[in-house]
PDB file of C-alpha atoms in Angstrom:
ATOM      1  CA  MET A   3      -3.676  36.677 -16.154  1.00 40.00           C
ATOM      2  CA  THR A   4      -0.386  34.811 -16.381  1.00 44.00           C
ATOM      3  CA  SER A   5      -0.636  31.751 -18.597  1.00 46.00           C
ATOM      4  CA  SER A   6       0.716  28.545 -17.130  1.00 50.00           C
ATOM      5  CA  VAL A   7       4.154  27.534 -18.290  1.00 65.00           C
ATOM      6  CA  ASP A   8       4.806  24.146 -19.827  1.00 80.00           C
ATOM      7  CA  GLN A   9       4.840  22.300 -16.513  1.00 91.00           C
ATOM      8  CA  PRO A  10       6.309  18.846 -15.961  1.00 96.00           C
ATOM      9  CA  THR A  11       3.767  16.287 -14.822  1.00 97.00           C
ATOM     10  CA  VAL A  12       3.681  12.759 -13.460  1.00 97.00           C
ATOM     11  CA  ALA A  13       1.341  10.265 -15.104  1.00 97.00           C
ATOM     12  CA  LEU A  14      -1.291   8.705 -12.855  1.00 98.00           C
ATOM     13  CA  PRO A  15      -3.555   5.781 -13.789  1.00 96.00           C
ATOM     14  CA  GLY A  16      -6.419   6.626 -16.120  1.00 94.00           C
ATOM     15  CA  GLU A  17      -4.375   9.052 -18.215  1.00 95.00           C
ATOM     16  CA  VAL A  18      -4.407  11.645 -15.425  1.00 97.00           C
ATOM     17  CA  ALA A  19      -1.528  14.131 -15.544  1.00 97.00           C
ATOM     18  CA  MET A  20      -0.528  15.592 -12.172  1.00 98.00           C
ATOM     19  CA  PRO A  21       1.668  18.736 -12.236  1.00 98.00           C
ATOM     20  CA  LEU A  22       4.896  18.183 -10.312  1.00 98.00           C
ATOM     21  CA  VAL A  23       4.599  21.580  -8.606  1.00 98.00           C
ATOM     22  CA  GLY A  24       1.434  22.348  -6.696  1.00 98.00           C
ATOM     23  CA  PHE A  25       0.279  24.966  -4.248  1.00 98.00           C
ATOM     24  CA  GLY A  26      -0.240  23.847  -0.655  1.00 96.00           C
ATOM     25  CA  THR A  27      -2.890  25.486   1.542  1.00 96.00           C
ATOM     26  CA  TRP A  28      -2.288  23.908   4.963  1.00 94.00           C
ATOM     27  CA  GLN A  29      -2.791  26.449   7.786  1.00 86.00           C
ATOM     28  CA  ALA A  30      -4.153  29.037   5.334  1.00 87.00           C
ATOM     29  CA  THR A  31      -7.725  30.032   6.103  1.00 87.00           C
ATOM     30  CA  GLY A  32     -10.229  32.777   5.440  1.00 92.00           C
ATOM     31  CA  ARG A  33      -9.315  35.785   3.333  1.00 93.00           C
ATOM     32  CA  ALA A  34      -5.594  34.946   3.480  1.00 95.00           C
ATOM     33  CA  CYS A  35      -6.253  31.553   1.879  1.00 97.00           C
ATOM     34  CA  TYR A  36      -8.485  33.062  -0.800  1.00 98.00           C
ATOM     35  CA  GLU A  37      -5.893  35.692  -1.722  1.00 97.00           C
ATOM     36  CA  ALA A  38      -3.051  33.164  -1.681  1.00 97.00           C
ATOM     37  CA  VAL A  39      -4.844  30.767  -4.038  1.00 98.00           C
ATOM     38  CA  ARG A  40      -5.735  33.651  -6.340  1.00 98.00           C
ATOM     39  CA  ALA A  41      -2.054  34.711  -6.347  1.00 98.00           C
ATOM     40  CA  ALA A  42      -0.943  31.143  -7.045  1.00 98.00           C
ATOM     41  CA  LEU A  43      -3.281  30.761 -10.007  1.00 98.00           C
ATOM     42  CA  GLU A  44      -2.197  34.166 -11.287  1.00 97.00           C
ATOM     43  CA  ALA A  45       1.447  33.055 -11.038  1.00 97.00           C
ATOM     44  CA  GLY A  46       0.688  29.990 -13.159  1.00 97.00           C
ATOM     45  CA  TYR A  47       0.127  27.166 -10.679  1.00 98.00           C
ATOM     46  CA  ARG A  48      -2.366  24.651 -12.019  1.00 98.00           C
ATOM     47  CA  HIS A  49      -2.336  22.249  -9.074  1.00 98.00           C
ATOM     48  CA  ILE A  50      -3.979  23.183  -5.763  1.00 98.00           C
ATOM     49  CA  ASP A  51      -3.861  20.991  -2.637  1.00 98.00           C
ATOM     50  CA  THR A  52      -6.380  21.239   0.197  1.00 98.00           C
ATOM     51  CA  ALA A  53      -8.068  18.909   2.699  1.00 97.00           C
ATOM     52  CA  THR A  54     -11.263  18.631   4.707  1.00 96.00           C
ATOM     53  CA  ALA A  55      -9.175  19.083   7.861  1.00 95.00           C
ATOM     54  CA  TYR A  56      -7.783  22.413   6.656  1.00 95.00           C
ATOM     55  CA  GLY A  57     -11.201  24.085   6.871  1.00 95.00           C
ATOM     56  CA  ASN A  58     -10.552  26.131   3.740  1.00 96.00           C
ATOM     57  CA  GLU A  59     -12.277  24.298   0.894  1.00 97.00           C
ATOM     58  CA  ASP A  60     -14.838  27.116   0.548  1.00 97.00           C
ATOM     59  CA  GLU A  61     -12.062  29.684   0.063  1.00 98.00           C
ATOM     60  CA  VAL A  62     -10.133  27.467  -2.334  1.00 98.00           C
ATOM     61  CA  GLY A  63     -13.238  26.867  -4.431  1.00 98.00           C
ATOM     62  CA  ARG A  64     -14.196  30.536  -4.491  1.00 98.00           C
ATOM     63  CA  ALA A  65     -10.676  31.572  -5.468  1.00 98.00           C
ATOM     64  CA  LEU A  66     -10.691  29.074  -8.321  1.00 98.00           C
ATOM     65  CA  ARG A  67     -14.068  30.285  -9.582  1.00 97.00           C
ATOM     66  CA  ASP A  68     -13.094  33.945  -9.315  1.00 98.00           C
ATOM     67  CA  SER A  69      -9.718  33.414 -10.989  1.00 97.00           C
ATOM     68  CA  GLY A  70     -11.159  32.894 -14.447  1.00 96.00           C
ATOM     69  CA  VAL A  71      -8.975  29.811 -14.918  1.00 97.00           C
ATOM     70  CA  PRO A  72     -11.106  27.020 -16.411  1.00 97.00           C
ATOM     71  CA  ARG A  73     -11.767  24.228 -13.905  1.00 97.00           C
ATOM     72  CA  GLU A  74     -10.436  21.605 -16.316  1.00 96.00           C
ATOM     73  CA  GLU A  75      -7.029  23.308 -16.322  1.00 97.00           C
ATOM     74  CA  VAL A  76      -6.553  22.939 -12.567  1.00 98.00           C
ATOM     75  CA  PHE A  77      -5.556  19.728 -10.777  1.00 98.00           C
ATOM     76  CA  LEU A  78      -7.475  19.824  -7.483  1.00 98.00           C
ATOM     77  CA  THR A  79      -6.698  17.605  -4.491  1.00 98.00           C
ATOM     78  CA  THR A  80      -8.545  17.196  -1.211  1.00 98.00           C
ATOM     79  CA  LYS A  81      -8.318  14.639   1.584  1.00 98.00           C
ATOM     80  CA  LEU A  82     -10.509  12.559   3.884  1.00 97.00           C
ATOM     81  CA  PRO A  83      -9.747  12.795   7.628  1.00 95.00           C
ATOM     82  CA  PRO A  84      -9.179   9.309   9.105  1.00 92.00           C
ATOM     83  CA  GLU A  85     -11.912   9.876  11.698  1.00 91.00           C
ATOM     84  CA  HIS A  86     -14.378  10.172   8.793  1.00 93.00           C
ATOM     85  CA  ALA A  87     -13.773   6.535   7.827  1.00 90.00           C
ATOM     86  CA  GLY A  88     -17.205   5.016   7.292  1.00 90.00           C
ATOM     87  CA  HIS A  89     -18.568   8.373   6.117  1.00 94.00           C
ATOM     88  CA  GLU A  90     -16.584   8.681   2.917  1.00 95.00           C
ATOM     89  CA  ARG A  91     -19.420   9.632   0.586  1.00 96.00           C
ATOM     90  CA  ARG A  92     -20.882  12.243   2.860  1.00 96.00           C
ATOM     91  CA  THR A  93     -17.442  13.779   3.389  1.00 97.00           C
ATOM     92  CA  LEU A  94     -16.640  13.896  -0.307  1.00 98.00           C
ATOM     93  CA  GLY A  95     -20.062  15.338  -1.053  1.00 97.00           C
ATOM     94  CA  GLU A  96     -19.385  18.133   1.427  1.00 98.00           C
ATOM     95  CA  SER A  97     -15.961  18.731  -0.115  1.00 98.00           C
ATOM     96  CA  LEU A  98     -17.370  18.925  -3.637  1.00 98.00           C
ATOM     97  CA  ALA A  99     -20.074  21.345  -2.496  1.00 98.00           C
ATOM     98  CA  ALA A 100     -17.527  23.556  -0.729  1.00 97.00           C
ATOM     99  CA  LEU A 101     -15.145  23.493  -3.681  1.00 98.00           C
ATOM    100  CA  GLY A 102     -17.961  24.126  -6.147  1.00 97.00           C
ATOM    101  CA  THR A 103     -17.073  21.264  -8.457  1.00 98.00           C
ATOM    102  CA  ASP A 104     -18.572  17.922  -9.461  1.00 97.00           C
ATOM    103  CA  HIS A 105     -15.282  16.059  -9.062  1.00 98.00           C
ATOM    104  CA  VAL A 106     -11.782  16.335  -7.656  1.00 98.00           C
ATOM    105  CA  ASP A 107      -8.713  15.253  -9.566  1.00 98.00           C
ATOM    106  CA  LEU A 108      -7.231  13.465  -6.566  1.00 98.00           C
ATOM    107  CA  TRP A 109      -8.787  12.331  -3.297  1.00 98.00           C
ATOM    108  CA  LEU A 110      -6.472  11.105  -0.555  1.00 98.00           C
ATOM    109  CA  ILE A 111      -6.921   9.256   2.735  1.00 97.00           C
ATOM    110  CA  HIS A 112      -5.212  11.907   4.867  1.00 95.00           C
ATOM    111  CA  TRP A 113      -3.784   9.528   7.478  1.00 93.00           C
ATOM    112  CA  PRO A 114      -4.172   5.754   7.838  1.00 92.00           C
ATOM    113  CA  PRO A 115      -7.342   5.000   9.841  1.00 84.00           C
ATOM    114  CA  GLN A 116      -6.507   2.935  12.905  1.00 76.00           C
ATOM    115  CA  ARG A 117      -8.658   0.024  11.805  1.00 65.00           C
ATOM    116  CA  GLY A 118      -6.887  -2.102   9.200  1.00 60.00           C
ATOM    117  CA  GLY A 119      -4.994   0.742   7.592  1.00 66.00           C
ATOM    118  CA  GLY A 120      -8.197   1.955   5.963  1.00 88.00           C
ATOM    119  CA  LEU A 121      -9.000  -1.065   3.800  1.00 92.00           C
ATOM    120  CA  ASP A 122     -12.765  -0.492   3.864  1.00 93.00           C
ATOM    121  CA  THR A 123     -12.169   3.173   3.143  1.00 95.00           C
ATOM    122  CA  TRP A 124      -9.861   2.281   0.264  1.00 97.00           C
ATOM    123  CA  ARG A 125     -12.537   0.079  -1.300  1.00 96.00           C
ATOM    124  CA  GLU A 126     -14.963   2.998  -1.053  1.00 96.00           C
ATOM    125  CA  PHE A 127     -12.368   5.280  -2.655  1.00 97.00           C
ATOM    126  CA  LEU A 128     -12.058   2.911  -5.599  1.00 98.00           C
ATOM    127  CA  ALA A 129     -15.832   2.902  -6.038  1.00 97.00           C
ATOM    128  CA  VAL A 130     -15.896   6.705  -5.977  1.00 97.00           C
ATOM    129  CA  ARG A 131     -13.149   6.811  -8.587  1.00 97.00           C
ATOM    130  CA  ASN A 132     -15.027   4.399 -10.804  1.00 97.00           C
ATOM    131  CA  GLU A 133     -18.056   6.688 -10.598  1.00 96.00           C
ATOM    132  CA  GLY A 134     -16.021   9.712 -11.704  1.00 97.00           C
ATOM    133  CA  LEU A 135     -16.275  11.723  -8.484  1.00 98.00           C
ATOM    134  CA  ALA A 136     -12.488  11.585  -8.231  1.00 98.00           C
ATOM    135  CA  ARG A 137     -10.259  11.132 -11.268  1.00 98.00           C
ATOM    136  CA  ALA A 138      -7.585   9.469  -9.134  1.00 98.00           C
ATOM    137  CA  VAL A 139      -7.390   8.263  -5.534  1.00 98.00           C
ATOM    138  CA  GLY A 140      -4.495   7.787  -3.185  1.00 98.00           C
ATOM    139  CA  VAL A 141      -3.221   8.075   0.363  1.00 98.00           C
ATOM    140  CA  SER A 142      -1.132  10.311   2.578  1.00 97.00           C
ATOM    141  CA  ASN A 143       1.339   9.442   5.337  1.00 96.00           C
ATOM    142  CA  TYR A 144       1.313   5.710   4.529  1.00 96.00           C
ATOM    143  CA  SER A 145       4.280   3.431   5.126  1.00 95.00           C
ATOM    144  CA  THR A 146       5.240   0.857   2.523  1.00 96.00           C
ATOM    145  CA  THR A 147       3.713  -1.872   4.722  1.00 94.00           C
ATOM    146  CA  GLN A 148       0.434   0.031   4.864  1.00 94.00           C
ATOM    147  CA  LEU A 149       0.473   0.483   1.095  1.00 96.00           C
ATOM    148  CA  ASP A 150       0.900  -3.256   0.693  1.00 96.00           C
ATOM    149  CA  VAL A 151      -2.170  -3.978   2.826  1.00 94.00           C
ATOM    150  CA  LEU A 152      -4.307  -2.035   0.340  1.00 96.00           C
ATOM    151  CA  ILE A 153      -2.590  -3.428  -2.742  1.00 97.00           C
ATOM    152  CA  GLN A 154      -2.745  -7.067  -1.630  1.00 97.00           C
ATOM    153  CA  ALA A 155      -6.434  -6.823  -0.706  1.00 96.00           C
ATOM    154  CA  THR A 156      -7.649  -4.992  -3.828  1.00 97.00           C
ATOM    155  CA  SER A 157      -4.900  -5.440  -6.446  1.00 98.00           C
ATOM    156  CA  VAL A 158      -5.055  -1.657  -6.927  1.00 98.00           C
ATOM    157  CA  ALA A 159      -2.240   0.585  -5.760  1.00 98.00           C
ATOM    158  CA  PRO A 160      -2.894   4.125  -4.577  1.00 98.00           C
ATOM    159  CA  ALA A 161      -2.051   6.555  -7.366  1.00 98.00           C
ATOM    160  CA  VAL A 162      -0.208   8.845  -4.937  1.00 98.00           C
ATOM    161  CA  ASN A 163       1.337   8.704  -1.479  1.00 98.00           C
ATOM    162  CA  GLN A 164       1.725  12.211  -0.035  1.00 98.00           C
ATOM    163  CA  ILE A 165       4.354  12.261   2.714  1.00 98.00           C
ATOM    164  CA  ARG A 166       6.643  14.700   4.500  1.00 96.00           C
ATOM    165  CA  TRP A 167       9.694  15.027   2.274  1.00 97.00           C
ATOM    166  CA  GLY A 168      12.780  17.141   1.773  1.00 97.00           C
ATOM    167  CA  PRO A 169      16.558  16.829   1.419  1.00 97.00           C
ATOM    168  CA  SER A 170      17.116  16.001   5.094  1.00 96.00           C
ATOM    169  CA  LEU A 171      14.397  13.330   4.907  1.00 96.00           C
ATOM    170  CA  TYR A 172      15.611  11.795   1.640  1.00 97.00           C
ATOM    171  CA  ASP A 173      15.148   8.028   1.754  1.00 97.00           C
ATOM    172  CA  PRO A 174      16.091   6.325  -1.525  1.00 97.00           C
ATOM    173  CA  ASP A 175      14.688   2.998  -0.344  1.00 97.00           C
ATOM    174  CA  ARG A 176      11.278   4.470   0.408  1.00 97.00           C
ATOM    175  CA  GLU A 177      11.316   6.361  -2.891  1.00 97.00           C
ATOM    176  CA  ALA A 178      12.096   3.112  -4.734  1.00 98.00           C
ATOM    177  CA  GLU A 179       9.462   1.129  -2.822  1.00 98.00           C
ATOM    178  CA  ASN A 180       6.736   3.555  -3.880  1.00 98.00           C
ATOM    179  CA  ARG A 181       7.905   3.577  -7.504  1.00 97.00           C
ATOM    180  CA  GLN A 182       8.075  -0.224  -7.638  1.00 98.00           C
ATOM    181  CA  ARG A 183       4.416  -0.311  -6.628  1.00 98.00           C
ATOM    182  CA  GLY A 184       3.423   2.292  -9.210  1.00 98.00           C
ATOM    183  CA  VAL A 185       2.736   4.891  -6.517  1.00 98.00           C
ATOM    184  CA  ALA A 186       3.709   8.492  -7.274  1.00 98.00           C
ATOM    185  CA  LEU A 187       5.485  10.150  -4.367  1.00 98.00           C
ATOM    186  CA  GLU A 188       4.304  13.614  -3.332  1.00 98.00           C
ATOM    187  CA  GLY A 189       6.211  15.631  -0.748  1.00 97.00           C
ATOM    188  CA  TYR A 190       4.760  18.194   1.635  1.00 96.00           C
ATOM    189  CA  SER A 191       6.429  20.728   3.958  1.00 94.00           C
ATOM    190  CA  PRO A 192       9.572  20.893   1.769  1.00 94.00           C
ATOM    191  CA  PHE A 193      11.121  23.730   3.771  1.00 95.00           C
ATOM    192  CA  LYS A 194      10.144  22.894   7.354  1.00 92.00           C
ATOM    193  CA  SER A 195      12.700  20.114   7.670  1.00 87.00           C
ATOM    194  CA  THR A 196      15.371  21.830   5.561  1.00 93.00           C
ATOM    195  CA  ASP A 197      18.213  24.103   6.678  1.00 96.00           C
ATOM    196  CA  LEU A 198      17.981  26.636   3.868  1.00 97.00           C
ATOM    197  CA  ASN A 199      21.338  28.088   4.956  1.00 97.00           C
ATOM    198  CA  ASP A 200      23.160  24.795   4.473  1.00 98.00           C
ATOM    199  CA  PRO A 201      26.442  25.493   2.620  1.00 98.00           C
ATOM    200  CA  VAL A 202      25.675  22.839  -0.011  1.00 98.00           C
ATOM    201  CA  LEU A 203      22.363  24.495  -0.889  1.00 98.00           C
ATOM    202  CA  VAL A 204      23.910  27.981  -0.752  1.00 98.00           C
ATOM    203  CA  GLU A 205      26.680  26.973  -3.159  1.00 98.00           C
ATOM    204  CA  ILE A 206      24.336  25.277  -5.628  1.00 98.00           C
ATOM    205  CA  ALA A 207      21.889  28.185  -5.486  1.00 98.00           C
ATOM    206  CA  GLY A 208      24.718  30.601  -6.235  1.00 98.00           C
ATOM    207  CA  ALA A 209      25.826  28.544  -9.218  1.00 98.00           C
ATOM    208  CA  HIS A 210      22.347  28.826 -10.750  1.00 98.00           C
ATOM    209  CA  GLY A 211      21.511  32.347  -9.628  1.00 98.00           C
ATOM    210  CA  VAL A 212      18.489  31.186  -7.621  1.00 98.00           C
ATOM    211  CA  THR A 213      17.495  30.909  -3.953  1.00 98.00           C
ATOM    212  CA  THR A 214      18.080  27.863  -1.770  1.00 98.00           C
ATOM    213  CA  SER A 215      14.292  27.410  -1.566  1.00 98.00           C
ATOM    214  CA  GLN A 216      14.165  27.181  -5.348  1.00 98.00           C
ATOM    215  CA  VAL A 217      16.978  24.609  -5.266  1.00 98.00           C
ATOM    216  CA  VAL A 218      14.973  22.470  -2.821  1.00 98.00           C
ATOM    217  CA  LEU A 219      11.924  22.601  -5.079  1.00 98.00           C
ATOM    218  CA  ARG A 220      13.979  21.794  -8.152  1.00 98.00           C
ATOM    219  CA  TRP A 221      15.509  18.846  -6.284  1.00 98.00           C
ATOM    220  CA  HIS A 222      12.008  17.396  -5.927  1.00 98.00           C
ATOM    221  CA  ILE A 223      11.235  17.965  -9.604  1.00 98.00           C
ATOM    222  CA  ASP A 224      14.467  16.395 -10.809  1.00 97.00           C
ATOM    223  CA  HIS A 225      13.713  13.345  -8.654  1.00 97.00           C
ATOM    224  CA  GLY A 226      10.227  13.134 -10.191  1.00 97.00           C
ATOM    225  CA  VAL A 227       8.636  13.826  -6.796  1.00 98.00           C
ATOM    226  CA  VAL A 228       5.576  16.085  -6.661  1.00 98.00           C
ATOM    227  CA  VAL A 229       6.031  19.054  -4.312  1.00 98.00           C
ATOM    228  CA  ILE A 230       3.443  21.442  -2.850  1.00 97.00           C
ATOM    229  CA  PRO A 231       5.118  24.507  -1.297  1.00 96.00           C
ATOM    230  CA  LYS A 232       2.836  26.721   0.762  1.00 94.00           C
ATOM    231  CA  SER A 233       3.012  30.461   1.296  1.00 93.00           C
ATOM    232  CA  VAL A 234       0.609  33.359   1.701  1.00 93.00           C
ATOM    233  CA  THR A 235       3.167  35.937   0.502  1.00 95.00           C
ATOM    234  CA  PRO A 236       2.656  36.831  -3.190  1.00 96.00           C
ATOM    235  CA  GLU A 237       6.387  37.311  -3.859  1.00 97.00           C
ATOM    236  CA  ARG A 238       7.245  33.937  -2.354  1.00 96.00           C
ATOM    237  CA  ILE A 239       4.318  32.260  -4.110  1.00 97.00           C
ATOM    238  CA  ARG A 240       5.712  33.500  -7.422  1.00 97.00           C
ATOM    239  CA  ALA A 241       9.304  32.565  -6.546  1.00 98.00           C
ATOM    240  CA  ASN A 242       8.273  29.033  -5.571  1.00 98.00           C
ATOM    241  CA  PHE A 243       6.793  28.566  -9.031  1.00 97.00           C
ATOM    242  CA  ASP A 244       9.790  30.068 -10.841  1.00 97.00           C
ATOM    243  CA  VAL A 245      11.747  26.808 -10.846  1.00 98.00           C
ATOM    244  CA  PHE A 246      11.448  25.676 -14.447  1.00 97.00           C
ATOM    245  CA  GLY A 247      14.323  27.715 -15.898  1.00 96.00           C
ATOM    246  CA  PHE A 248      17.132  25.592 -14.490  1.00 97.00           C
ATOM    247  CA  SER A 249      17.846  22.000 -13.544  1.00 97.00           C
ATOM    248  CA  LEU A 250      20.310  20.284 -11.257  1.00 98.00           C
ATOM    249  CA  SER A 251      23.196  18.145 -12.451  1.00 98.00           C
ATOM    250  CA  ALA A 252      23.580  14.542 -11.331  1.00 98.00           C
ATOM    251  CA  ASP A 253      26.400  15.631  -9.028  1.00 98.00           C
ATOM    252  CA  GLU A 254      24.301  18.414  -7.513  1.00 98.00           C
ATOM    253  CA  LEU A 255      21.437  15.999  -6.908  1.00 98.00           C
ATOM    254  CA  ARG A 256      23.835  13.555  -5.256  1.00 98.00           C
ATOM    255  CA  ARG A 257      25.211  16.270  -2.976  1.00 98.00           C
ATOM    256  CA  ILE A 258      21.720  17.346  -1.925  1.00 98.00           C
ATOM    257  CA  ASP A 259      20.699  13.719  -1.384  1.00 97.00           C
ATOM    258  CA  GLY A 260      23.660  13.523   1.005  1.00 97.00           C
ATOM    259  CA  LEU A 261      22.085  16.098   3.338  1.00 96.00           C
ATOM    260  CA  ALA A 262      19.880  13.345   4.792  1.00 94.00           C
ATOM    261  CA  GLY A 263      21.217  12.509   8.218  1.00 74.00           C
TER     262      GLY A 263
END
């Protein structure tokens, strides 16, 4: 088994270290999901992202158990569907049973519930965290205004806000707003919104001897933004993790930032 490299992390409240590169499992189900998670762990990933809505927590949990990687070495995230608001404990209990663990490292509100931005749900999340069922709690797809509703009501900021992110979506104001509130930004679907044939990315990739996909992932890392690329192809899974041997210069970061329309 490949040992994990010395991975950069972001510090979450409660002395929780979240690896900046994780493995996304959206749209991966059944045997393909199991094999992909096994390949990711073999490649060295120590951060796996799933969700109740993905319908693959059983496969993720089985892959983790079968991998031989100790549970405490893997940062495991799952998410509560907004329509499960009011049934938080039951949903988390089902997730823990499917994953085969007594806690997750991060539990997210997947989308803001329509009622009040999920304030009641957020209070329940904080209680769950205090009981140790989740080491950290956060949200996904929340605007800054929606974050502020939770913070102002409870004086506790979400540890993480997972949002769609990539060079073409770069928003320095939104990045700063999350940081000012102590919320770690996590980006999903890094390639879906990105033109990987963009001349800027092609030139920078050539300068480092890497692919444009690897440049996009490194751009997240150098911004301190967590990124969770997803693939079910072993070669691509390995390539997406092979991003720790180079870094981008300030000028390269600025040029990639400029791809946002």
